[in-house]
Short mmCIF file of C-alpha atoms in Angstrom, two decimals:
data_model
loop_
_atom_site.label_atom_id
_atom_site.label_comp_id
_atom_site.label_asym_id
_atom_site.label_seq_id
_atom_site.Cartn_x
_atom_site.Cartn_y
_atom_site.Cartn_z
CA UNK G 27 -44.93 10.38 35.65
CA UNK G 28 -47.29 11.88 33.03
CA UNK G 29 -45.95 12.70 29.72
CA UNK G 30 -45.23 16.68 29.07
CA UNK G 31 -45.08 18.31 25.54
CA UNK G 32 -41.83 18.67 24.46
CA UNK G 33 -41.14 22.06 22.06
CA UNK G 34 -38.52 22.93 20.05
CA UNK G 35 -36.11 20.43 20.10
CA UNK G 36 -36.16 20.18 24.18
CA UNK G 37 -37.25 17.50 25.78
CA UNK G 38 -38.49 15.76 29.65
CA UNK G 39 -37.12 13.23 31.64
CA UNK G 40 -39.86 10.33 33.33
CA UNK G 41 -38.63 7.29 34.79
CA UNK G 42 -40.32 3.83 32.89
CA UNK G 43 -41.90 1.19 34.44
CA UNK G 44 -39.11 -1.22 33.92
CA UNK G 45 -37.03 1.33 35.90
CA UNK G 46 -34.84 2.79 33.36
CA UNK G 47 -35.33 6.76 32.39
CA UNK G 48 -36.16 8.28 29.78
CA UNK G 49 -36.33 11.41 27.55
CA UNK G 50 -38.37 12.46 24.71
CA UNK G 51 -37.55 15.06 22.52
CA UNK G 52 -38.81 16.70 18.90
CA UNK G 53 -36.48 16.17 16.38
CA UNK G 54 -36.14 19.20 12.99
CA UNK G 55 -38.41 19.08 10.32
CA UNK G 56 -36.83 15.83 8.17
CA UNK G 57 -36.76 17.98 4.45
CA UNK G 58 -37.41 14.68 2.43
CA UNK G 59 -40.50 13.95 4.74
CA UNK G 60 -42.10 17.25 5.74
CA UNK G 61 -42.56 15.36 9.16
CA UNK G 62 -41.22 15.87 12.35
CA UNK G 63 -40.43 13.02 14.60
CA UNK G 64 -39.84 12.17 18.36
CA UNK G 65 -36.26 10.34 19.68
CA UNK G 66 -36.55 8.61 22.75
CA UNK G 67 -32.92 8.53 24.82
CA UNK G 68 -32.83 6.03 27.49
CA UNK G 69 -30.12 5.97 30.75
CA UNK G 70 -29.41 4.03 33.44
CA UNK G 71 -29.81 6.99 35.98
CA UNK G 72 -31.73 10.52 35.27
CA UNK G 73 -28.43 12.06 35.24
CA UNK G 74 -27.19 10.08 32.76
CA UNK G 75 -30.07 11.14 30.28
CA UNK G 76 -30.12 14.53 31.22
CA UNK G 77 -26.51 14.69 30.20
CA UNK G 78 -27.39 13.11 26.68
CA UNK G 79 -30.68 15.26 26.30
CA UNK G 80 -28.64 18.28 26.93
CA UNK G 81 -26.10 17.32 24.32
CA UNK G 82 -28.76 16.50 21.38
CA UNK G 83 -29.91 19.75 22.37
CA UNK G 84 -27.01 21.59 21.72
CA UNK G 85 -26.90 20.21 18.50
CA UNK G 86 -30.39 20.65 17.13
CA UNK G 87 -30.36 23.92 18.19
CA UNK G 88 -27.08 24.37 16.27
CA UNK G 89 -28.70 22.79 13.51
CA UNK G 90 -25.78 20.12 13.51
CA UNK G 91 -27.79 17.17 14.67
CA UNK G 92 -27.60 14.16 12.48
CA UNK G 93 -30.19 11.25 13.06
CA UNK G 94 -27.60 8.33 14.29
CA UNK G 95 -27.59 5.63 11.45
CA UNK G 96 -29.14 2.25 11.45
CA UNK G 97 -26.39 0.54 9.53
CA UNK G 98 -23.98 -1.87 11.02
CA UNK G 99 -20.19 -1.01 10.19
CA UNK G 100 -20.40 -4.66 8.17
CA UNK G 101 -23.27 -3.39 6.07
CA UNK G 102 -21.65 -0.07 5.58
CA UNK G 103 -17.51 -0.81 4.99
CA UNK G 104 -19.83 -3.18 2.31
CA UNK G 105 -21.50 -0.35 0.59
CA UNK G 106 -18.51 1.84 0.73
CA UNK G 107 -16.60 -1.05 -0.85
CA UNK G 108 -18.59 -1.98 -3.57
CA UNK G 109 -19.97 2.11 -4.24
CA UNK G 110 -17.41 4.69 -2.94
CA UNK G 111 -14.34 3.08 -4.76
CA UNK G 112 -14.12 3.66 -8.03
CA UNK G 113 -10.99 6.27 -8.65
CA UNK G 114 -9.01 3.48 -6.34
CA UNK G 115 -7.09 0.92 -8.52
CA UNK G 116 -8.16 -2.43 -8.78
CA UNK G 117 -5.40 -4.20 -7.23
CA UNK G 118 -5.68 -2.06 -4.43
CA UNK G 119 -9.60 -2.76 -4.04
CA UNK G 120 -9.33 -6.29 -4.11
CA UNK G 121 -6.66 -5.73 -0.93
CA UNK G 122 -9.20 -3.32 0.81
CA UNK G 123 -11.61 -6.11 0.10
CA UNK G 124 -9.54 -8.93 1.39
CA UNK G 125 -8.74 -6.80 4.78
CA UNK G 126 -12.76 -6.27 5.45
CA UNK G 127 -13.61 -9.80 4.91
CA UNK G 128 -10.11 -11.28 6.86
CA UNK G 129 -10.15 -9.17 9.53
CA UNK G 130 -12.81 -5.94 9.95
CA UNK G 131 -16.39 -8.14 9.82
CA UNK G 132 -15.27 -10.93 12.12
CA UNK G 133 -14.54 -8.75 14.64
CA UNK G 134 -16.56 -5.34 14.47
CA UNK G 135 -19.22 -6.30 11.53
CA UNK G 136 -22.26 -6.46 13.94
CA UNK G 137 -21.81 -3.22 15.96
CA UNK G 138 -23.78 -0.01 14.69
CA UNK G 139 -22.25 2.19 12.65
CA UNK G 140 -23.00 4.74 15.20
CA UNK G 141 -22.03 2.95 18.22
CA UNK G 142 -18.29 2.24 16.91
CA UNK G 143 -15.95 3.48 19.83
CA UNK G 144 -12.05 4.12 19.25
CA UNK G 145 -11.83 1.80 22.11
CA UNK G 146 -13.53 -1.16 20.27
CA UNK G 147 -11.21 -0.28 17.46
CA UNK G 148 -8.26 -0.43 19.28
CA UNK G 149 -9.14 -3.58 21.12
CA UNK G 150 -9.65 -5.15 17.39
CA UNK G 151 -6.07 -4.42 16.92
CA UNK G 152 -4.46 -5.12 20.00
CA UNK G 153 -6.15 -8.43 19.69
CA UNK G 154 -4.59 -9.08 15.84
CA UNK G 155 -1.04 -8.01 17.06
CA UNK G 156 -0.64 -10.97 19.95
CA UNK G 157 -0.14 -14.49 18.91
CA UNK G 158 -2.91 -17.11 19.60
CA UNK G 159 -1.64 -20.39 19.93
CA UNK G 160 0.21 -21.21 17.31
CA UNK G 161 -0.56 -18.43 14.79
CA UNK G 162 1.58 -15.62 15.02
CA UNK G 163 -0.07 -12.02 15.45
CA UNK G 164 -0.19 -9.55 12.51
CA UNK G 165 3.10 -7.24 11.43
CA UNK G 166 2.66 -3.39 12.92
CA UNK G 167 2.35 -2.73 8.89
CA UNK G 168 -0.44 -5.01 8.31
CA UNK G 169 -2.08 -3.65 11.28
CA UNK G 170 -1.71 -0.15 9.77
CA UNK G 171 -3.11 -1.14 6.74
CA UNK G 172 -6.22 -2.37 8.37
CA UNK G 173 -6.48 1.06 10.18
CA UNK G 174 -6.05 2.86 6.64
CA UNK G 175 -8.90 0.74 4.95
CA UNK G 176 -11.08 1.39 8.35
CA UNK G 177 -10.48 5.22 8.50
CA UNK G 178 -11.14 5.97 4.74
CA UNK G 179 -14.00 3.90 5.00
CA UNK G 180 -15.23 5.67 8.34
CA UNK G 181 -14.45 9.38 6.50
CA UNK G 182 -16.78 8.48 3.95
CA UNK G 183 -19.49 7.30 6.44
CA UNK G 184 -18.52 11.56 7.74
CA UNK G 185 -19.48 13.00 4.36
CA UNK G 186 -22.56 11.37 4.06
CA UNK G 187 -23.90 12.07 7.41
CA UNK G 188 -23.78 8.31 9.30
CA UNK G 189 -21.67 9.24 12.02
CA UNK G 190 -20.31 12.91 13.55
CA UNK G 191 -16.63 12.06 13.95
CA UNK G 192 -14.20 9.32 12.76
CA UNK G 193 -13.61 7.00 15.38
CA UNK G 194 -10.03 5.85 13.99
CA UNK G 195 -8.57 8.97 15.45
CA UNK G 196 -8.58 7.94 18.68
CA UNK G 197 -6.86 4.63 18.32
CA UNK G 198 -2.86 4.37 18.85
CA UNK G 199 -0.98 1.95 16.18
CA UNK G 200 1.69 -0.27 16.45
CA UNK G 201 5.29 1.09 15.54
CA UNK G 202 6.50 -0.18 11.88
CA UNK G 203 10.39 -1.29 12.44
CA UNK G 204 11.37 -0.71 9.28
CA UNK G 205 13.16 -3.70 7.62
CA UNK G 206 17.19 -3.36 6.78
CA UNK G 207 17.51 -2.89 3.40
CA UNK G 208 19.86 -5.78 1.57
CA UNK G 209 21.44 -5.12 -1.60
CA UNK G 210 23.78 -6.98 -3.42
CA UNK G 211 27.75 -5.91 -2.75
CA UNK G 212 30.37 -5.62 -4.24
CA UNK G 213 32.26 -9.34 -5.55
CA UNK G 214 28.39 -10.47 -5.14
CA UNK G 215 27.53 -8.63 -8.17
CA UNK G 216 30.09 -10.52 -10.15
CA UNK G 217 29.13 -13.72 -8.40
CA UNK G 218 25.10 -13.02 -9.59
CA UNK G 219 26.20 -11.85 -12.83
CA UNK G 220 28.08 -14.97 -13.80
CA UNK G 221 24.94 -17.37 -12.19
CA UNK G 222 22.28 -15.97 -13.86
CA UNK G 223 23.92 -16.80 -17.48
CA UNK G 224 22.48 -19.01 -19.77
CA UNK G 225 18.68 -18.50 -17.23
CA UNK G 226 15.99 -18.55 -19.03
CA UNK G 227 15.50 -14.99 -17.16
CA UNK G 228 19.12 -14.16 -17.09
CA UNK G 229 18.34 -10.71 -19.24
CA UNK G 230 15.13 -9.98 -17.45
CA UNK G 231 17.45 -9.94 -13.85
CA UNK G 232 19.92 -7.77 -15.00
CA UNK G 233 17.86 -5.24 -16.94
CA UNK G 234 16.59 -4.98 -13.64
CA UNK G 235 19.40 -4.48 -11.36
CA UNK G 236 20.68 -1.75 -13.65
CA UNK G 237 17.65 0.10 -14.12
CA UNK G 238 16.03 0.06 -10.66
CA UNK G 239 12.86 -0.96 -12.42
CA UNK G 240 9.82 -2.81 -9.61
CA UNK G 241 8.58 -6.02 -10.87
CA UNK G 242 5.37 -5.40 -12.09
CA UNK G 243 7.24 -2.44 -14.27
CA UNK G 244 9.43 -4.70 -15.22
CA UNK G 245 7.01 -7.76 -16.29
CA UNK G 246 4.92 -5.03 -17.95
CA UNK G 247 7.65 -3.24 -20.10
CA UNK G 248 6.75 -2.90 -23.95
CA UNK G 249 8.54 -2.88 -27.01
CA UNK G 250 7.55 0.80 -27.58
CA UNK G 251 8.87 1.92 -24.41
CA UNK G 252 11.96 0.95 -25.27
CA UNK G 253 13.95 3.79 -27.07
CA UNK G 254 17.33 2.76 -28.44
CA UNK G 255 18.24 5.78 -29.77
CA UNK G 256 17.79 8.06 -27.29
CA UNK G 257 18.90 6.06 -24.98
CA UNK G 258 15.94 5.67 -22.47
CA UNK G 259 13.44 3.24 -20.96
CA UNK G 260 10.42 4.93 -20.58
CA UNK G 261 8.46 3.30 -17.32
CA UNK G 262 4.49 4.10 -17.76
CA UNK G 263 2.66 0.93 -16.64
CA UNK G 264 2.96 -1.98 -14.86
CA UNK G 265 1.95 -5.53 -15.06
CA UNK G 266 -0.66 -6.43 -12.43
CA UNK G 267 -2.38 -9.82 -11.35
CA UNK G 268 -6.35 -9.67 -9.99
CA UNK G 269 -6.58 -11.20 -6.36
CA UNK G 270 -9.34 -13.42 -7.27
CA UNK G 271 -9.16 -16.78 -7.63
CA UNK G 272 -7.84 -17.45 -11.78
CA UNK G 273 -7.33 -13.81 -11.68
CA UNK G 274 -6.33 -12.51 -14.85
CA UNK G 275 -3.11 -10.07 -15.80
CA UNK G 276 -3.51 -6.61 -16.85
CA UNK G 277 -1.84 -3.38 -17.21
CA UNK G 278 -2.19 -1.00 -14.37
CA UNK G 279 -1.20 2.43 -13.59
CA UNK G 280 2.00 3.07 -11.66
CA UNK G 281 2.49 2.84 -8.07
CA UNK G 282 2.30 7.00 -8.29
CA UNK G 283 0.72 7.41 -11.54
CA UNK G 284 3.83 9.21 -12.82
CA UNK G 285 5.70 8.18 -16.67
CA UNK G 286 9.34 8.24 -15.97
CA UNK G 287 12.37 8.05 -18.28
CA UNK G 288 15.08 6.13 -17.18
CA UNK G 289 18.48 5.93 -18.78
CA UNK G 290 19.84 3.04 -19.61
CA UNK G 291 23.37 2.30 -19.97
CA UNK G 292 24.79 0.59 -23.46
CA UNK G 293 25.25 -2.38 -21.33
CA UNK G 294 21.27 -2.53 -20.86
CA UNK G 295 20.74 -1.42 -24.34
CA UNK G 296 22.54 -4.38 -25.50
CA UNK G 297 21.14 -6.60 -23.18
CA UNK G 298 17.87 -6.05 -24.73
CA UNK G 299 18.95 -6.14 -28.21
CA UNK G 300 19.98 -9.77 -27.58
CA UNK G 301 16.41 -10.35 -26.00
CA UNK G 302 14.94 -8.86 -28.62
CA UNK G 303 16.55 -11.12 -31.27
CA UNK G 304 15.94 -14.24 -29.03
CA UNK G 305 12.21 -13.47 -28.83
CA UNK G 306 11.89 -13.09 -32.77
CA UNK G 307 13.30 -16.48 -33.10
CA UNK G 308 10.83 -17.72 -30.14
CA UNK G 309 7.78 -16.24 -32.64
CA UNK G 310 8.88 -17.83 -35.65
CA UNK G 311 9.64 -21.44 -34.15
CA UNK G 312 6.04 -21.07 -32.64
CA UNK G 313 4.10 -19.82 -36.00
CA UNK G 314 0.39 -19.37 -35.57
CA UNK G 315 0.67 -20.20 -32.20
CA UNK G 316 2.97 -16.91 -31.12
CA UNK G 317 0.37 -14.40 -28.97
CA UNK G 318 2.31 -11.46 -27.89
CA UNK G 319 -0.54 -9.23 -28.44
CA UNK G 320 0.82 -7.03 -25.58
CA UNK G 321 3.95 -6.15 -27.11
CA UNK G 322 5.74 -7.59 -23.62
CA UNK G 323 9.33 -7.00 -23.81
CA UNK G 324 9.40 -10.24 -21.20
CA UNK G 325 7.47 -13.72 -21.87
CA UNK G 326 7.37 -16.73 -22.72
CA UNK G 327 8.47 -18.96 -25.64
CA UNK G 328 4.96 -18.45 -27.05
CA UNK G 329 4.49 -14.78 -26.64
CA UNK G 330 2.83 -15.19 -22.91
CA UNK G 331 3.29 -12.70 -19.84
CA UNK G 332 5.51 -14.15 -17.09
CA UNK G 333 4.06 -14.93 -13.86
CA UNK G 334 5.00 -12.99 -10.87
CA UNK G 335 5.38 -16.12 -8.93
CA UNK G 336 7.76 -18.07 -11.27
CA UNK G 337 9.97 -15.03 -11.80
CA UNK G 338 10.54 -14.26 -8.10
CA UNK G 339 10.98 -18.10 -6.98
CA UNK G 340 13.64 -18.79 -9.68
CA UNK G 341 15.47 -15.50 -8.66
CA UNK G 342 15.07 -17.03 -4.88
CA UNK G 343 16.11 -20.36 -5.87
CA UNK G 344 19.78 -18.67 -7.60
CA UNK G 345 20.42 -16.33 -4.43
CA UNK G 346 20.19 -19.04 -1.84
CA UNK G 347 22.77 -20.84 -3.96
CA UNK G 348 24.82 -17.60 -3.35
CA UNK G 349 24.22 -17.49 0.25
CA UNK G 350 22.55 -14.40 -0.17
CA UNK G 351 19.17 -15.96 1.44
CA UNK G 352 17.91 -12.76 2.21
CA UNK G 353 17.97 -10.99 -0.58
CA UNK G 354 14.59 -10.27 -2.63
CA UNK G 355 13.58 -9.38 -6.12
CA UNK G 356 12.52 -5.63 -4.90
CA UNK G 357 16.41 -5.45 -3.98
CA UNK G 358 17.59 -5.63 -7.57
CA UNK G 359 15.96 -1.81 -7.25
CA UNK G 360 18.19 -0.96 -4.12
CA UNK G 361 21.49 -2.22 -5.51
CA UNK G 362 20.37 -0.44 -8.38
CA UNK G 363 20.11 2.81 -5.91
CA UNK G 364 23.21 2.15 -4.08
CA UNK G 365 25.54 1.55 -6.90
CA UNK G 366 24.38 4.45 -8.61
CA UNK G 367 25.17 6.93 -5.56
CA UNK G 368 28.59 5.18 -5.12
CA UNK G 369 29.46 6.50 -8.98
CA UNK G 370 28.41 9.90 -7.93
CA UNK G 371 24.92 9.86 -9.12
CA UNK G 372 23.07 13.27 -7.10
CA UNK G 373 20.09 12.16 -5.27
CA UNK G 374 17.95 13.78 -7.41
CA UNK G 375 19.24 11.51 -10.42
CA UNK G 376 18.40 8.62 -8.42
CA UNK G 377 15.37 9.76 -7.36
CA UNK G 378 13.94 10.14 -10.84
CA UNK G 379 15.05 7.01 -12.08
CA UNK G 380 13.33 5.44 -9.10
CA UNK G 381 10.41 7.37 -9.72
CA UNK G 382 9.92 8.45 -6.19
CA UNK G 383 7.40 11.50 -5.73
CA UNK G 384 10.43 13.49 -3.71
CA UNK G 385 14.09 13.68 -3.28
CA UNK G 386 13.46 13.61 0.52
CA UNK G 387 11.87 10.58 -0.10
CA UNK G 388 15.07 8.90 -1.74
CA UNK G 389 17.39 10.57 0.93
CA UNK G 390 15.53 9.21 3.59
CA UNK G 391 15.58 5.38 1.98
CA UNK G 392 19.06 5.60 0.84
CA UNK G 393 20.52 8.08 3.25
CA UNK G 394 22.90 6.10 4.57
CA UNK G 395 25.89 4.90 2.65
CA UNK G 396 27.75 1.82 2.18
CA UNK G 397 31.21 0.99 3.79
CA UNK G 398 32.96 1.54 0.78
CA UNK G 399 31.20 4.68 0.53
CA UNK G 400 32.22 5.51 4.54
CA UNK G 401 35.67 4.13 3.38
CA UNK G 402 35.98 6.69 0.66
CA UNK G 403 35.40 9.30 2.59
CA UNK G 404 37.57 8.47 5.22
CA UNK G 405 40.42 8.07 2.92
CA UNK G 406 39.51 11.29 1.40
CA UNK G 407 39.70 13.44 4.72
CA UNK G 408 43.03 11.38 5.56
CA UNK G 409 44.45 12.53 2.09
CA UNK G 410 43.01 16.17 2.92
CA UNK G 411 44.80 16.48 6.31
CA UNK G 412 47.75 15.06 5.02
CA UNK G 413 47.54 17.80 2.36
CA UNK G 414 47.79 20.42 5.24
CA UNK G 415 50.92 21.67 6.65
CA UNK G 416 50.26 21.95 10.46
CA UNK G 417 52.49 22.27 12.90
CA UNK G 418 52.72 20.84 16.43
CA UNK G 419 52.34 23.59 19.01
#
């Protein structure tokens, strides 16, 4: 079939040699060029590339048609990595990072940016949930977190033109069970309470179970935050590792950016009194050598930063010894939570000491209550109706 002219953004269909069709149609005036160029679709059937002519059509003649983009979704979750991340904390780049080289550029790095279905997507993850062979299949959480780093990534590739839509929002993810939250009860306090004495982390534990305090707030508590006479702990900062190989510690932001006060009982404030006088011996037995140039309320004989690792393996190693296998350092924070809602602590109370962003937040973590709580309140309706004087009718 000869060629026609093609005029203002509509094209014809001709059938090629090699059998396949094809349409040619005149793309806008590109503003950076001056020029104006052809796009060639191709189809298996005429159909098939009228149906695609008449949608470029449409949007030309809306003036909504974007050029499709050349890049693959490796080069571009790359670009957006290394370019579009720089209000995004550090710890949580290096994660995005790790999830794009583990797990997105195996698997969809070589497809066009443009050409990246919610079905290809969704085949990714399907695909990272089942076990092969011996390796187990990614958590629904992990999954999600893939999808998070993929979507952002795919929003930005929105504002900049690449692609028309995000093709995340199609895909379906995996239900997160949420994990049952462990605390330690009850006699079990006593039981920690009298094993942790004489550890070389024995006040660094129980700061912690009595302020609710994470780890890396914890590990990254100053002297200055510490304010005896009012009475407080102020929480600002928190001590962070780099994912990189010999990655160095730093102070980061907070999990939600937000300074908190929490107050600490005398119990606490003593606690770190006695710290405080055991480091200052610490610094003069080491002389020149002493480097606490962080003003850590937590280190080492020589004025280091703890390591993450070391503190949560040596609280590990004392709770098996309790039986308590399952309990982990982040549920120093919920025993915390718990015991302070069994003395009649309001949500709200807990909730700021926490530091979570709402009180719905903390209700929906800690809404349900112990069995002494249930117990309580049992006994408390029992002592109400016996308070009553009904009679039998």
């Amino acid at each position: 079939m000869p060629r026609k002219r093609s005029s203002n953004g509509h094209g014809h269909i001709r059938q090629r040699p090699d059998g396949r069709w094809e349409a040619q149609i005149l793309l806008p005036v590109d503003p950076n060029t001056g020029k104006q160029k052809r796009k060639s679709i191709y189809g298996k059937t005429e159909g098939e590339v009228a149906k695609k002519l008449r949608q470029v059509s449409v949007e030309i003649d809306a003036g909504k048609y974007k050029e499709p983009s050349k890049l693959t979704v490796g080069q571009w979750i790359d670009i957006w990595h290394k370019e579009y991340l720089g209000n995004v904390k550090p710890h949580t780049v290096s994660q995005y990072g790790t999830q794009i080289k583990v797990h997105l550029k195996p698997r969809i790095g070589k497809i066009k940016l443009a050409a990246l279905s919610p079905h290809m997507i969704q085949g990714m993850y399907n695909d990272l949930l089942r076990k092969e062979g011996k390796e187990e299949g990614l958590s629904p959480k992990s999954i999600r977190n893939i999808n998070g780093v993929l979507h952002s990534a795919m929003e930005k590739a929105i504002a900049l033109g690449y692609i028309s839509a995000n093709p995340t929002r199609g895909c379906t993810l995996p239900r997160v069970e949420h994990r049952e939250m462990e605390t330690i009860k009850d006699d079990d306090i006593t039981r920690f309470i009298e094993a942790v004495k004489g550890h070389r982390h024995e006040i660094l534990y129980l700061v912690t179970m009595f302020t609710g305090m994470r780890q890396g707030e914890i590990l990254g508590l100053t002297w200055d935050c510490v304010d005896y006479k009012q009475g407080v702990i102020v929480v600002n900062k928190q001590l962070q590792k780099e994912r990189a190989k010999g990655g160095k510690y730093h102070f980061a932001s907070l999990k939600n950016n937000k300074t908190r006060k929490v107050p600490a009982s005398v119990y606490v404030l003593n606690l770190l009194r006695t710290h405080q006088r055991k480091q200052m011996e610490w610094k003069l037995r080491a002389g020149s050598i002493w480097d606490n140039t962080m003003n850590l309320v937590f280190t080492n004989e020589l004025g280091g930063h703890l390591s993450n690792d070391t503190v949560y393996n040596n609280f590990k190693t004392i709770v098996k010894r309790l039986g308590l296998d399952a309990v982990r350092f982040h549920d120093l924070r919920h025993t915390f939570a718990l015991l302070s809602l069994q003395n009649g602590d309001s949500v709200k109370t807990v909730q700021q000491a926490l530091g979570h962003a709402t009180a719905a937040f903390t209700m929906d973590v800690y809404g349900h209550v112990s069995e002494q709580m249930q117990r309580e309140s049992a006994e408390k309706m029992d002592a109400f109706i016996a308070s009553l004087d009904l009679k039998k009718s």
